[in-house]
mmCIF file of C-alpha atoms in Angstrom:
data_model
loop_
_atom_site.group_PDB
_atom_site.id
_atom_site.type_symbol
_atom_site.label_atom_id
_atom_site.label_comp_id
_atom_site.label_asym_id
_atom_site.label_seq_id
_atom_site.Cartn_x
_atom_site.Cartn_y
_atom_site.Cartn_z
ATOM 1 C CA MET A 1 65.604 93.497 181.594
ATOM 2 C CA LYS A 2 68.047 96.061 180.168
ATOM 3 C CA LYS A 3 69.566 93.443 177.852
ATOM 4 C CA VAL A 4 66.139 92.416 176.622
ATOM 5 C CA PHE A 5 65.213 96.066 175.976
ATOM 6 C CA ILE A 6 68.430 96.634 174.028
ATOM 7 C CA LEU A 7 67.806 93.505 171.973
ATOM 8 C CA ILE A 8 64.284 94.698 171.191
ATOM 9 C CA LEU A 9 65.604 98.087 170.069
ATOM 10 C CA CYS A 10 68.238 96.412 167.896
ATOM 11 C CA PHE A 11 65.589 94.185 166.329
ATOM 12 C CA ILE A 12 63.329 97.162 165.615
ATOM 13 C CA SER A 13 66.223 99.086 164.062
ATOM 14 C CA PHE A 14 67.269 96.096 161.932
ATOM 15 C CA TYR A 15 63.717 95.402 160.842
ATOM 16 C CA SER A 16 63.132 99.010 159.820
ATOM 17 C CA VAL A 17 66.113 98.974 157.490
ATOM 18 C CA ALA A 18 65.727 95.386 156.289
ATOM 19 C CA ALA A 19 62.111 96.009 155.320
ATOM 20 C CA ILE A 20 63.167 98.298 152.460
ATOM 21 C CA ALA A 21 66.556 96.769 151.597
ATOM 22 C CA GLY A 22 66.324 94.709 148.426
ATOM 23 C CA THR A 23 62.891 96.101 147.613
ATOM 24 C CA THR A 24 61.753 98.133 144.628
ATOM 25 C CA ILE A 25 58.545 100.030 145.324
ATOM 26 C CA ALA A 26 56.222 100.456 142.340
ATOM 27 C CA LEU A 27 53.780 103.370 142.524
ATOM 28 C CA ARG A 28 50.541 103.141 140.588
ATOM 29 C CA GLY A 29 47.973 105.714 139.588
ATOM 30 C CA ASP A 30 45.142 103.421 140.685
ATOM 31 C CA GLY A 31 46.045 103.953 144.346
ATOM 32 C CA ASN A 32 48.122 100.818 144.836
ATOM 33 C CA VAL A 33 51.695 100.766 146.087
ATOM 34 C CA LEU A 34 53.482 97.486 145.358
ATOM 35 C CA PHE A 35 56.573 96.074 147.043
ATOM 36 C CA ILE A 36 58.732 94.026 144.657
ATOM 37 C CA ASP A 37 61.271 91.577 146.081
ATOM 38 C CA GLU A 38 64.353 92.269 143.953
ATOM 39 C CA GLU A 39 65.906 88.849 144.557
ATOM 40 C CA LYS A 40 62.772 86.798 143.875
ATOM 41 C CA GLU A 41 61.612 89.239 141.169
ATOM 42 C CA GLU A 42 58.006 89.150 142.307
ATOM 43 C CA VAL A 43 55.432 91.290 144.088
ATOM 44 C CA ALA A 44 55.717 90.656 147.815
ATOM 45 C CA GLY A 45 53.196 93.136 149.222
ATOM 46 C CA LYS A 46 50.664 95.856 148.474
ATOM 47 C CA VAL A 47 49.230 98.930 150.162
ATOM 48 C CA SER A 48 46.073 100.586 148.835
ATOM 49 C CA THR A 49 45.948 104.310 149.549
ATOM 50 C CA GLY A 50 42.469 105.105 148.254
ATOM 51 C CA GLY A 51 44.000 107.892 146.189
ATOM 52 C CA VAL A 52 44.172 108.289 142.418
ATOM 53 C CA GLY A 53 47.062 109.515 140.297
ATOM 54 C CA GLY A 54 49.739 108.504 142.797
ATOM 55 C CA ALA A 55 52.443 107.903 140.204
ATOM 56 C CA LEU A 56 55.220 109.865 141.956
ATOM 57 C CA GLY A 57 56.607 109.654 145.469
ATOM 58 C CA SER A 58 59.606 109.926 147.758
ATOM 59 C CA ILE A 59 61.133 107.862 150.596
ATOM 60 C CA THR A 60 62.784 109.304 153.692
ATOM 61 C CA PRO A 61 66.573 108.762 153.903
ATOM 62 C CA ASP A 62 66.084 106.252 156.744
ATOM 63 C CA GLY A 63 63.831 104.138 154.530
ATOM 64 C CA LYS A 64 60.924 104.184 156.957
ATOM 65 C CA THR A 65 58.319 106.445 155.356
ATOM 66 C CA LEU A 66 57.002 106.837 151.823
ATOM 67 C CA TYR A 67 55.080 109.901 150.615
ATOM 68 C CA VAL A 68 52.874 109.437 147.529
ATOM 69 C CA SER A 69 51.264 112.394 145.735
ATOM 70 C CA ASN A 70 47.707 111.825 144.481
ATOM 71 C CA SER A 71 47.594 114.065 141.421
ATOM 72 C CA PHE A 72 44.221 113.184 139.897
ATOM 73 C CA LEU A 73 41.494 115.818 139.515
ATOM 74 C CA GLY A 74 39.558 116.264 142.749
ATOM 75 C CA HIS A 75 42.302 114.848 144.966
ATOM 76 C CA TYR A 76 44.048 116.941 147.603
ATOM 77 C CA SER A 77 46.092 114.495 149.654
ATOM 78 C CA VAL A 78 49.535 113.006 150.006
ATOM 79 C CA SER A 79 49.391 109.373 151.128
ATOM 80 C CA ILE A 80 51.860 108.570 153.915
ATOM 81 C CA ILE A 81 52.969 104.942 154.184
ATOM 82 C CA ASP A 82 54.878 103.106 156.909
ATOM 83 C CA VAL A 83 57.359 101.161 154.781
ATOM 84 C CA PRO A 84 58.516 98.523 157.321
ATOM 85 C CA LYS A 85 54.930 97.717 158.336
ATOM 86 C CA ARG A 86 53.591 98.245 154.801
ATOM 87 C CA THR A 87 50.549 100.069 156.070
ATOM 88 C CA LEU A 88 48.884 103.396 155.311
ATOM 89 C CA ILE A 89 49.512 105.919 158.086
ATOM 90 C CA LYS A 90 47.200 108.625 156.769
ATOM 91 C CA ASN A 91 46.124 110.683 153.782
ATOM 92 C CA LEU A 92 47.241 114.241 154.482
ATOM 93 C CA PRO A 93 45.486 117.111 152.626
ATOM 94 C CA THR A 94 48.005 119.579 151.164
ATOM 95 C CA GLY A 95 46.299 121.292 148.222
ATOM 96 C CA PRO A 96 44.721 120.739 144.794
ATOM 97 C CA LYS A 97 46.284 117.816 142.894
ATOM 98 C CA PRO A 98 49.618 117.238 144.665
ATOM 99 C CA LYS A 99 52.210 116.553 141.961
ATOM 100 C CA HIS A 100 55.510 115.338 143.412
ATOM 101 C CA GLY A 101 56.129 115.505 147.132
ATOM 102 C CA LEU A 102 59.878 115.336 147.731
ATOM 103 C CA VAL A 103 61.635 114.519 151.009
ATOM 104 C CA SER A 104 64.506 116.792 152.041
ATOM 105 C CA PRO A 105 68.016 115.275 152.261
ATOM 106 C CA ASP A 106 67.968 115.515 156.075
ATOM 107 C CA GLY A 107 64.590 113.764 156.186
ATOM 108 C CA LYS A 108 62.852 116.513 158.180
ATOM 109 C CA PHE A 109 60.536 117.912 155.522
ATOM 110 C CA VAL A 110 58.535 117.008 152.436
ATOM 111 C CA GLY A 111 58.029 119.785 149.901
ATOM 112 C CA VAL A 112 54.848 119.408 147.847
ATOM 113 C CA ASN A 113 53.972 121.258 144.652
ATOM 114 C CA HIS A 114 50.478 121.139 143.123
ATOM 115 C CA LEU A 115 49.199 120.856 139.569
ATOM 116 C CA ASN A 116 46.301 123.253 140.151
ATOM 117 C CA CYS A 117 46.279 126.750 141.556
ATOM 118 C CA GLU A 118 43.802 127.823 144.235
ATOM 119 C CA MET A 119 42.029 131.192 144.110
ATOM 120 C CA GLY A 120 44.669 132.591 141.772
ATOM 121 C CA LYS A 121 47.590 131.396 143.860
ATOM 122 C CA LEU A 122 50.299 128.795 143.478
ATOM 123 C CA VAL A 123 50.170 126.404 146.444
ATOM 124 C CA ILE A 124 53.307 124.928 148.029
ATOM 125 C CA ALA A 125 53.109 122.797 151.174
ATOM 126 C CA ILE A 126 55.908 121.870 153.572
ATOM 127 C CA ILE A 127 55.222 118.707 155.592
ATOM 128 C CA ASP A 128 56.919 118.052 158.939
ATOM 129 C CA THR A 129 57.927 114.378 158.766
ATOM 130 C CA TYR A 130 58.110 113.992 162.552
ATOM 131 C CA SER A 131 54.433 114.799 163.071
ATOM 132 C CA ASN A 132 53.268 114.147 159.485
ATOM 133 C CA THR A 133 51.377 117.420 159.475
ATOM 134 C CA VAL A 134 51.570 120.449 157.185
ATOM 135 C CA LYS A 135 54.046 122.819 158.823
ATOM 136 C CA HIS A 136 53.713 125.615 156.269
ATOM 137 C CA THR A 137 51.561 126.452 153.266
ATOM 138 C CA VAL A 138 53.083 129.041 150.950
ATOM 139 C CA ARG A 139 50.682 130.787 148.557
ATOM 140 C CA ILE A 140 52.097 132.833 145.706
ATOM 141 C CA ASP A 141 50.036 135.202 143.546
ATOM 142 C CA LEU A 142 49.965 134.432 139.835
ATOM 143 C CA LYS A 143 50.638 137.224 137.362
ATOM 144 C CA LYS A 144 48.975 135.434 134.459
ATOM 145 C CA ASP A 145 45.499 134.194 135.310
ATOM 146 C CA THR A 146 44.831 132.976 131.757
ATOM 147 C CA HIS A 147 47.163 129.978 131.983
ATOM 148 C CA LYS A 148 45.589 126.650 131.105
ATOM 149 C CA GLY A 149 47.082 123.326 132.082
ATOM 150 C CA ASP A 150 49.398 122.173 134.835
ATOM 151 C CA MET A 151 50.988 124.727 137.138
ATOM 152 C CA SER A 152 54.171 122.816 137.925
ATOM 153 C CA ALA A 153 56.077 119.570 137.468
ATOM 154 C CA HIS A 154 59.055 118.591 139.627
ATOM 155 C CA ASN A 155 61.073 119.962 142.525
ATOM 156 C CA ILE A 156 64.448 119.760 144.195
ATOM 157 C CA TRP A 157 66.034 120.527 147.556
ATOM 158 C CA THR A 158 69.355 122.211 148.157
ATOM 159 C CA ARG A 159 71.720 119.658 149.628
ATOM 160 C CA ASP A 160 71.706 121.378 153.024
ATOM 161 C CA SER A 161 67.880 120.988 153.148
ATOM 162 C CA LYS A 162 67.374 124.720 153.686
ATOM 163 C CA TYR A 163 65.573 125.519 150.449
ATOM 164 C CA PHE A 164 62.832 123.803 148.461
ATOM 165 C CA ILE A 165 62.776 124.787 144.791
ATOM 166 C CA THR A 166 59.737 124.519 142.532
ATOM 167 C CA GLN A 167 58.275 126.208 139.444
ATOM 168 C CA ASN A 168 55.305 128.173 138.172
ATOM 169 C CA TYR A 169 54.292 127.401 134.594
ATOM 170 C CA ALA A 170 51.839 130.294 134.383
ATOM 171 C CA ASP A 171 54.548 132.908 134.859
ATOM 172 C CA ASN A 172 57.660 130.900 133.862
ATOM 173 C CA THR A 173 59.163 131.509 137.272
ATOM 174 C CA VAL A 174 61.203 129.509 139.767
ATOM 175 C CA HIS A 175 60.314 129.834 143.448
ATOM 176 C CA ILE A 176 62.908 129.192 146.143
ATOM 177 C CA ILE A 177 61.232 128.442 149.474
ATOM 178 C CA ASP A 178 62.858 128.717 152.901
ATOM 179 C CA ALA A 179 61.525 125.476 154.407
ATOM 180 C CA ALA A 180 62.036 126.314 158.068
ATOM 181 C CA GLU A 181 60.476 129.771 157.754
ATOM 182 C CA GLY A 182 57.764 128.768 155.305
ATOM 183 C CA LYS A 183 58.233 131.740 153.006
ATOM 184 C CA GLU A 184 59.566 132.569 149.573
ATOM 185 C CA ALA A 185 63.258 133.449 149.769
ATOM 186 C CA ALA A 186 63.892 134.208 146.094
ATOM 187 C CA ARG A 187 62.337 134.096 142.641
ATOM 188 C CA LEU A 188 63.813 133.638 139.169
ATOM 189 C CA GLN A 189 62.224 134.752 135.912
ATOM 190 C CA LEU A 190 62.792 132.599 132.832
ATOM 191 C CA ASP A 191 61.765 132.759 129.176
ATOM 192 C CA GLY A 192 60.036 129.374 129.066
ATOM 193 C CA ASN A 193 58.677 126.580 131.255
ATOM 194 C CA PRO A 194 61.298 125.604 133.855
ATOM 195 C CA HIS A 195 60.515 121.880 133.911
ATOM 196 C CA TYR A 196 63.292 120.342 135.998
ATOM 197 C CA PHE A 197 66.044 121.239 138.462
ATOM 198 C CA ILE A 198 69.397 119.780 139.419
ATOM 199 C CA ILE A 199 71.685 120.918 142.225
ATOM 200 C CA SER A 200 75.406 120.465 141.620
ATOM 201 C CA PRO A 201 77.200 118.008 143.926
ATOM 202 C CA ASP A 202 78.889 120.884 145.782
ATOM 203 C CA ASN A 203 75.525 122.687 146.254
ATOM 204 C CA LYS A 204 76.882 125.799 144.522
ATOM 205 C CA GLU A 205 75.020 125.694 141.204
ATOM 206 C CA LEU A 206 71.363 125.375 140.298
ATOM 207 C CA TRP A 207 70.788 123.918 136.832
ATOM 208 C CA VAL A 208 67.336 124.720 135.459
ATOM 209 C CA ILE A 209 66.012 122.838 132.439
ATOM 210 C CA VAL A 210 63.800 125.058 130.285
ATOM 211 C CA GLU A 211 61.527 123.246 127.832
ATOM 212 C CA GLY A 212 62.172 125.971 125.258
ATOM 213 C CA GLU A 213 62.007 129.713 124.706
ATOM 214 C CA GLU A 214 58.380 130.854 124.326
ATOM 215 C CA ASP A 215 56.613 133.576 122.394
ATOM 216 C CA LEU A 216 53.967 135.817 123.986
ATOM 217 C CA THR A 217 51.293 133.140 123.527
ATOM 218 C CA GLY A 218 53.320 130.513 125.365
ATOM 219 C CA LYS A 219 54.252 128.542 122.260
ATOM 220 C CA ILE A 220 57.743 127.046 122.278
ATOM 221 C CA MET A 221 59.791 128.721 119.559
ATOM 222 C CA GLY A 222 62.989 126.728 120.021
ATOM 223 C CA CYS A 223 66.163 126.585 122.107
ATOM 224 C CA PRO A 224 65.408 123.813 124.599
ATOM 225 C CA LYS A 225 68.129 124.480 127.125
ATOM 226 C CA VAL A 226 69.665 124.406 130.556
ATOM 227 C CA SER A 227 70.327 127.641 132.451
ATOM 228 C CA VAL A 228 72.952 127.592 135.189
ATOM 229 C CA TYR A 229 72.813 129.873 138.244
ATOM 230 C CA GLU A 230 75.287 130.390 141.052
ATOM 231 C CA PHE A 231 72.876 129.562 143.823
ATOM 232 C CA SER A 232 74.143 132.020 146.434
ATOM 233 C CA LYS A 233 73.512 134.887 144.004
ATOM 234 C CA THR A 234 69.891 133.874 143.452
ATOM 235 C CA LEU A 235 69.109 134.602 147.104
ATOM 236 C CA SER A 236 70.078 138.262 146.794
ATOM 237 C CA ALA A 237 69.692 139.271 143.150
ATOM 238 C CA GLY A 238 65.886 139.183 142.923
ATOM 239 C CA PRO A 239 63.696 138.052 140.000
ATOM 240 C CA GLU A 240 65.955 139.857 137.560
ATOM 241 C CA ALA A 241 68.825 137.509 138.385
ATOM 242 C CA VAL A 242 70.400 136.320 135.171
ATOM 243 C CA PRO A 243 71.977 132.907 134.809
ATOM 244 C CA ASP A 244 75.734 132.599 134.566
ATOM 245 C CA GLY A 245 75.050 130.828 131.305
ATOM 246 C CA SER A 246 72.240 129.362 129.193
ATOM 247 C CA TYR A 247 73.014 126.520 126.837
ATOM 248 C CA CYS A 248 70.678 125.543 123.998
ATOM 249 C CA MET A 249 70.533 121.912 122.966
ATOM 250 C CA VAL A 250 71.804 120.781 119.594
ATOM 251 C CA LEU A 251 69.080 118.800 117.842
ATOM 252 C CA SER A 252 68.903 116.830 114.622
ATOM 253 C CA PRO A 253 67.375 118.544 111.559
ATOM 254 C CA GLY A 254 63.587 118.602 111.838
ATOM 255 C CA GLU A 255 63.541 117.157 115.359
ATOM 256 C CA ALA A 256 60.628 118.217 117.574
ATOM 257 C CA SER A 257 61.809 120.473 120.384
ATOM 258 C CA GLU A 258 61.094 120.249 124.125
ATOM 259 C CA ALA A 259 63.783 119.632 126.741
ATOM 260 C CA HIS A 260 62.742 117.360 129.584
ATOM 261 C CA HIS A 261 65.139 115.992 132.231
ATOM 262 C CA GLY A 262 68.847 115.986 132.931
ATOM 263 C CA ALA A 263 71.311 114.608 135.465
ATOM 264 C CA PHE A 264 74.972 114.670 136.438
ATOM 265 C CA THR A 265 77.096 111.579 135.962
ATOM 266 C CA LEU A 266 78.096 110.048 139.287
ATOM 267 C CA ASP A 267 81.614 111.484 139.054
ATOM 268 C CA GLY A 268 80.100 114.957 138.556
ATOM 269 C CA LYS A 269 82.096 115.604 135.391
ATOM 270 C CA TYR A 270 79.280 115.585 132.855
ATOM 271 C CA PHE A 271 75.659 116.617 132.549
ATOM 272 C CA TYR A 272 73.233 114.658 130.368
ATOM 273 C CA LEU A 273 70.259 116.592 128.952
ATOM 274 C CA LEU A 274 67.422 114.925 127.017
ATOM 275 C CA ASN A 275 65.042 116.301 124.400
ATOM 276 C CA ARG A 276 61.636 114.616 124.707
ATOM 277 C CA GLY A 277 59.655 116.674 122.235
ATOM 278 C CA PRO A 278 56.093 117.839 122.973
ATOM 279 C CA GLY A 279 53.158 115.487 123.523
ATOM 280 C CA PRO A 280 51.261 113.631 122.400
ATOM 281 C CA ASP A 281 53.796 112.502 119.785
ATOM 282 C CA PHE A 282 56.999 112.732 121.863
ATOM 283 C CA ASN A 283 59.356 112.664 118.882
ATOM 284 C CA GLY A 284 62.550 113.887 120.544
ATOM 285 C CA THR A 285 65.645 111.703 120.125
ATOM 286 C CA SER A 286 68.597 113.919 121.097
ATOM 287 C CA VAL A 287 70.865 113.507 124.098
ATOM 288 C CA ASN A 288 73.323 116.343 124.750
ATOM 289 C CA VAL A 289 76.338 115.959 127.030
ATOM 290 C CA PHE A 290 77.949 118.985 128.711
ATOM 291 C CA ASP A 291 81.242 119.341 130.545
ATOM 292 C CA THR A 292 80.200 120.608 133.997
ATOM 293 C CA VAL A 293 83.267 122.837 134.400
ATOM 294 C CA THR A 294 83.499 124.499 130.989
ATOM 295 C CA LYS A 295 79.755 124.105 130.238
ATOM 296 C CA GLN A 296 80.754 123.165 126.696
ATOM 297 C CA GLN A 297 78.840 120.498 124.821
ATOM 298 C CA VAL A 298 81.068 117.461 124.323
ATOM 299 C CA ALA A 299 78.654 115.041 122.648
ATOM 300 C CA HIS A 300 75.353 114.876 120.747
ATOM 301 C CA LEU A 301 73.736 111.446 120.546
ATOM 302 C CA ASN A 302 70.572 110.257 118.826
ATOM 303 C CA THR A 303 68.737 107.319 120.338
ATOM 304 C CA GLY A 304 66.404 104.805 118.745
ATOM 305 C CA GLY A 305 62.686 105.034 119.420
ATOM 306 C CA LYS A 306 61.341 108.433 120.390
ATOM 307 C CA GLY A 307 60.543 110.718 123.307
ATOM 308 C CA ASP A 308 63.752 110.658 125.360
ATOM 309 C CA GLY A 309 62.752 111.564 128.886
ATOM 310 C CA HIS A 310 64.932 110.515 131.813
ATOM 311 C CA PRO A 311 68.700 109.826 132.137
ATOM 312 C CA TYR A 312 69.360 107.309 134.938
ATOM 313 C CA MET A 313 72.793 106.625 136.408
ATOM 314 C CA SER A 314 73.782 103.023 137.146
ATOM 315 C CA PRO A 315 75.219 102.632 140.676
ATOM 316 C CA ASP A 316 78.684 101.726 139.366
ATOM 317 C CA GLY A 317 78.787 104.918 137.303
ATOM 318 C CA LYS A 318 79.354 102.916 134.125
ATOM 319 C CA TYR A 319 76.115 103.622 132.280
ATOM 320 C CA VAL A 320 73.709 106.418 131.589
ATOM 321 C CA VAL A 321 70.391 104.675 130.922
ATOM 322 C CA THR A 322 67.787 106.715 129.049
ATOM 323 C CA THR A 323 64.058 106.016 128.938
ATOM 324 C CA GLN A 324 61.297 107.154 126.600
ATOM 325 C CA TYR A 325 57.778 108.550 126.580
ATOM 326 C CA GLY A 326 56.941 107.835 122.952
ATOM 327 C CA GLY A 327 58.429 104.363 122.630
ATOM 328 C CA ASN A 328 59.705 101.325 124.505
ATOM 329 C CA VAL A 329 63.429 101.636 123.806
ATOM 330 C CA VAL A 330 65.947 101.828 126.641
ATOM 331 C CA THR A 331 69.392 103.109 125.679
ATOM 332 C CA PHE A 332 72.640 102.235 127.488
ATOM 333 C CA ILE A 333 75.341 104.886 127.089
ATOM 334 C CA ASP A 334 78.963 104.673 128.220
ATOM 335 C CA ALA A 335 79.130 107.447 130.845
ATOM 336 C CA LYS A 336 82.786 108.263 130.122
ATOM 337 C CA LYS A 337 83.034 107.818 126.359
ATOM 338 C CA HIS A 338 79.494 109.126 125.684
ATOM 339 C CA GLU A 339 78.836 106.358 123.186
ATOM 340 C CA ILE A 340 75.711 104.225 122.815
ATOM 341 C CA ILE A 341 76.607 100.688 123.885
ATOM 342 C CA LYS A 342 73.285 98.970 123.287
ATOM 343 C CA GLU A 343 69.570 99.616 122.876
ATOM 344 C CA ILE A 344 66.829 97.185 123.889
ATOM 345 C CA THR A 345 63.043 97.149 123.752
ATOM 346 C CA VAL A 346 61.339 96.784 127.119
ATOM 347 C CA GLY A 347 57.834 95.383 126.746
ATOM 348 C CA GLN A 348 55.345 96.150 124.007
ATOM 349 C CA GLY A 349 53.702 99.405 125.078
ATOM 350 C CA LYS A 350 54.986 102.973 125.169
ATOM 351 C CA HIS A 351 56.324 105.080 128.029
ATOM 352 C CA VAL A 352 59.147 103.277 129.765
ATOM 353 C CA GLY A 353 59.708 106.117 132.176
ATOM 354 C CA PHE A 354 61.267 104.903 135.428
ATOM 355 C CA VAL A 355 64.178 102.700 136.498
ATOM 356 C CA THR A 356 65.712 101.357 139.691
ATOM 357 C CA PHE A 357 68.964 99.440 140.035
ATOM 358 C CA THR A 358 69.830 96.889 142.680
ATOM 359 C CA LYS A 359 72.549 98.139 144.986
ATOM 360 C CA ASP A 360 75.062 95.700 143.474
ATOM 361 C CA GLY A 361 74.186 96.937 139.993
ATOM 362 C CA LYS A 362 73.345 93.474 138.660
ATOM 363 C CA LYS A 363 69.683 94.166 137.872
ATOM 364 C CA ALA A 364 67.464 97.016 136.796
ATOM 365 C CA PHE A 365 63.703 97.267 137.251
ATOM 366 C CA VAL A 366 62.059 99.234 134.432
ATOM 367 C CA ALA A 367 58.438 100.440 134.414
ATOM 368 C CA ASN A 368 56.308 100.351 131.248
ATOM 369 C CA ARG A 369 53.178 102.514 131.565
ATOM 370 C CA GLU A 370 51.101 100.997 128.744
ATOM 371 C CA ASP A 371 52.029 97.418 129.629
ATOM 372 C CA ASP A 372 51.144 98.059 133.282
ATOM 373 C CA ALA A 373 54.232 96.141 134.259
ATOM 374 C CA VAL A 374 57.751 96.304 135.630
ATOM 375 C CA TYR A 375 60.466 94.478 133.690
ATOM 376 C CA VAL A 376 63.651 92.991 135.124
ATOM 377 C CA VAL A 377 66.787 93.762 133.113
ATOM 378 C CA ASP A 378 70.044 91.831 133.458
ATOM 379 C CA MET A 379 72.645 94.600 133.667
ATOM 380 C CA LYS A 380 75.510 92.301 132.698
ATOM 381 C CA LYS A 381 73.876 91.044 129.513
ATOM 382 C CA LEU A 382 71.813 94.218 128.997
ATOM 383 C CA GLU A 383 68.686 92.259 128.179
ATOM 384 C CA VAL A 384 65.193 91.771 129.594
ATOM 385 C CA LYS A 385 64.886 88.644 131.710
ATOM 386 C CA LYS A 386 61.381 88.839 133.233
ATOM 387 C CA LYS A 387 58.055 90.690 133.242
ATOM 388 C CA ILE A 388 56.320 91.482 136.544
ATOM 389 C CA ASP A 389 52.642 92.365 136.169
ATOM 390 C CA THR A 390 51.594 95.132 138.547
ATOM 391 C CA THR A 391 48.025 95.767 137.417
ATOM 392 C CA GLU A 392 44.846 94.548 139.064
ATOM 393 C CA PRO A 393 43.166 91.482 137.463
ATOM 394 C CA ASP A 394 40.480 93.628 135.795
ATOM 395 C CA LYS A 395 43.221 95.703 134.108
ATOM 396 C CA LYS A 396 41.015 98.778 134.456
ATOM 397 C CA TRP A 397 43.917 101.184 134.786
ATOM 398 C CA LYS A 398 47.085 101.626 132.742
ATOM 399 C CA SER A 399 48.868 103.484 135.457
ATOM 400 C CA GLN A 400 52.243 101.986 136.338
ATOM 401 C CA GLY A 401 54.311 104.950 137.481
ATOM 402 C CA GLN A 402 57.545 105.560 139.329
ATOM 403 C CA VAL A 403 59.701 102.802 140.764
ATOM 404 C CA LEU A 404 62.091 103.621 143.593
ATOM 405 C CA ASN A 405 64.294 101.732 146.032
ATOM 406 C CA GLY A 406 66.211 104.400 147.887
ATOM 407 C CA TYR A 407 66.389 108.078 148.698
ATOM 408 C CA HIS A 408 66.261 110.419 145.689
ATOM 409 C CA ASN A 409 66.566 114.198 145.452
ATOM 410 C CA ILE A 410 66.086 113.854 141.717
ATOM 411 C CA PHE A 411 64.604 110.556 140.684
ATOM 412 C CA GLU A 412 67.249 109.543 138.126
ATOM 413 C CA VAL A 413 69.971 109.192 140.758
ATOM 414 C CA THR A 414 69.650 107.035 143.873
ATOM 415 C CA GLU A 415 71.570 108.995 146.494
ATOM 416 C CA LYS A 416 71.137 106.431 149.252
ATOM 417 C CA TYR A 417 70.508 102.699 149.097
ATOM 418 C CA PHE A 418 69.377 100.828 152.185
ATOM 419 C CA ASP A 419 71.480 97.976 153.624
#
């Protein structure tokens, strides 16, 4: 009996991991979550959450649970999915229009920011992944109650899983949340929208991407940039904490200005920062490369197409792959020489925003929002080899969102693949 029990446990453990290995999960705003078999290059399963706007999500480091944020107006829930069984566990209410729930590196928590405020307060939820219940709800008073539009965008965890970091667009502030205590531990004041965060590999520095310096009306005046903080100082210095350095992007003459996302190369030596430009035109084309030690800019590249958004790192560390909001061009950059190797068009529509790579680095799966499809890219030839339709037959929604196949703290770098 003991041997049988052990065999059953081994089978369950193997099945849990195998169920996600070799699978790219495609999140859709129409409430569908699709499971793409990376070897067969086809949809192998679907879960319908009943939510709307679920274009962003996060998987636990063990590959067992997926959290999808339903960000459409009138929605309040994060959809929780059992990945091995490919079933919906529950829809958990967290607050108005959950934006991007993010699992902590230790897998114990999910931090959730929200696009809308509630009764003049920013809402941040901390989910306990063991019970799949809301452990804490942190409500932060807004100073500016005249803000119109989204309240926040993306988040990050410190690598020790102690702190969840999110932003407040109304006040241009960064909020550092003690996850275990469920309270604000520190706050940073910036001079523009803090859109994105990156934690250095050694957990010592917080890099904050600011869309641009704003005037009193909230209009971006210029200087899309990254501000770098020594993280330990932010916990004691208060809102007046100043960054150790702020570094404006170098743009081409006449280029529209709005910084978007950035990421470290896998060796940690360089930081890639992209200028998307404001919507709806998304005319940014600049990629800036910074030395992470000296913080000096070492390269300025201009890509084809327009609306550079996300810099993805191939698993072999060879390429930085950039995607676009305003076009369908994907750019492959040599991560050491900082030179454009090749550019390809992926599909016909605009907004190729998200990429996964197979663990062996031979394929990439690239989402195209307007085409409502995921495209397979041969990473050896750097060319598109197949289109995978992800939309429903009636094609009512154009809502192909994030693709993911591992654990991410920021979604451009897969920090853990599943065997």
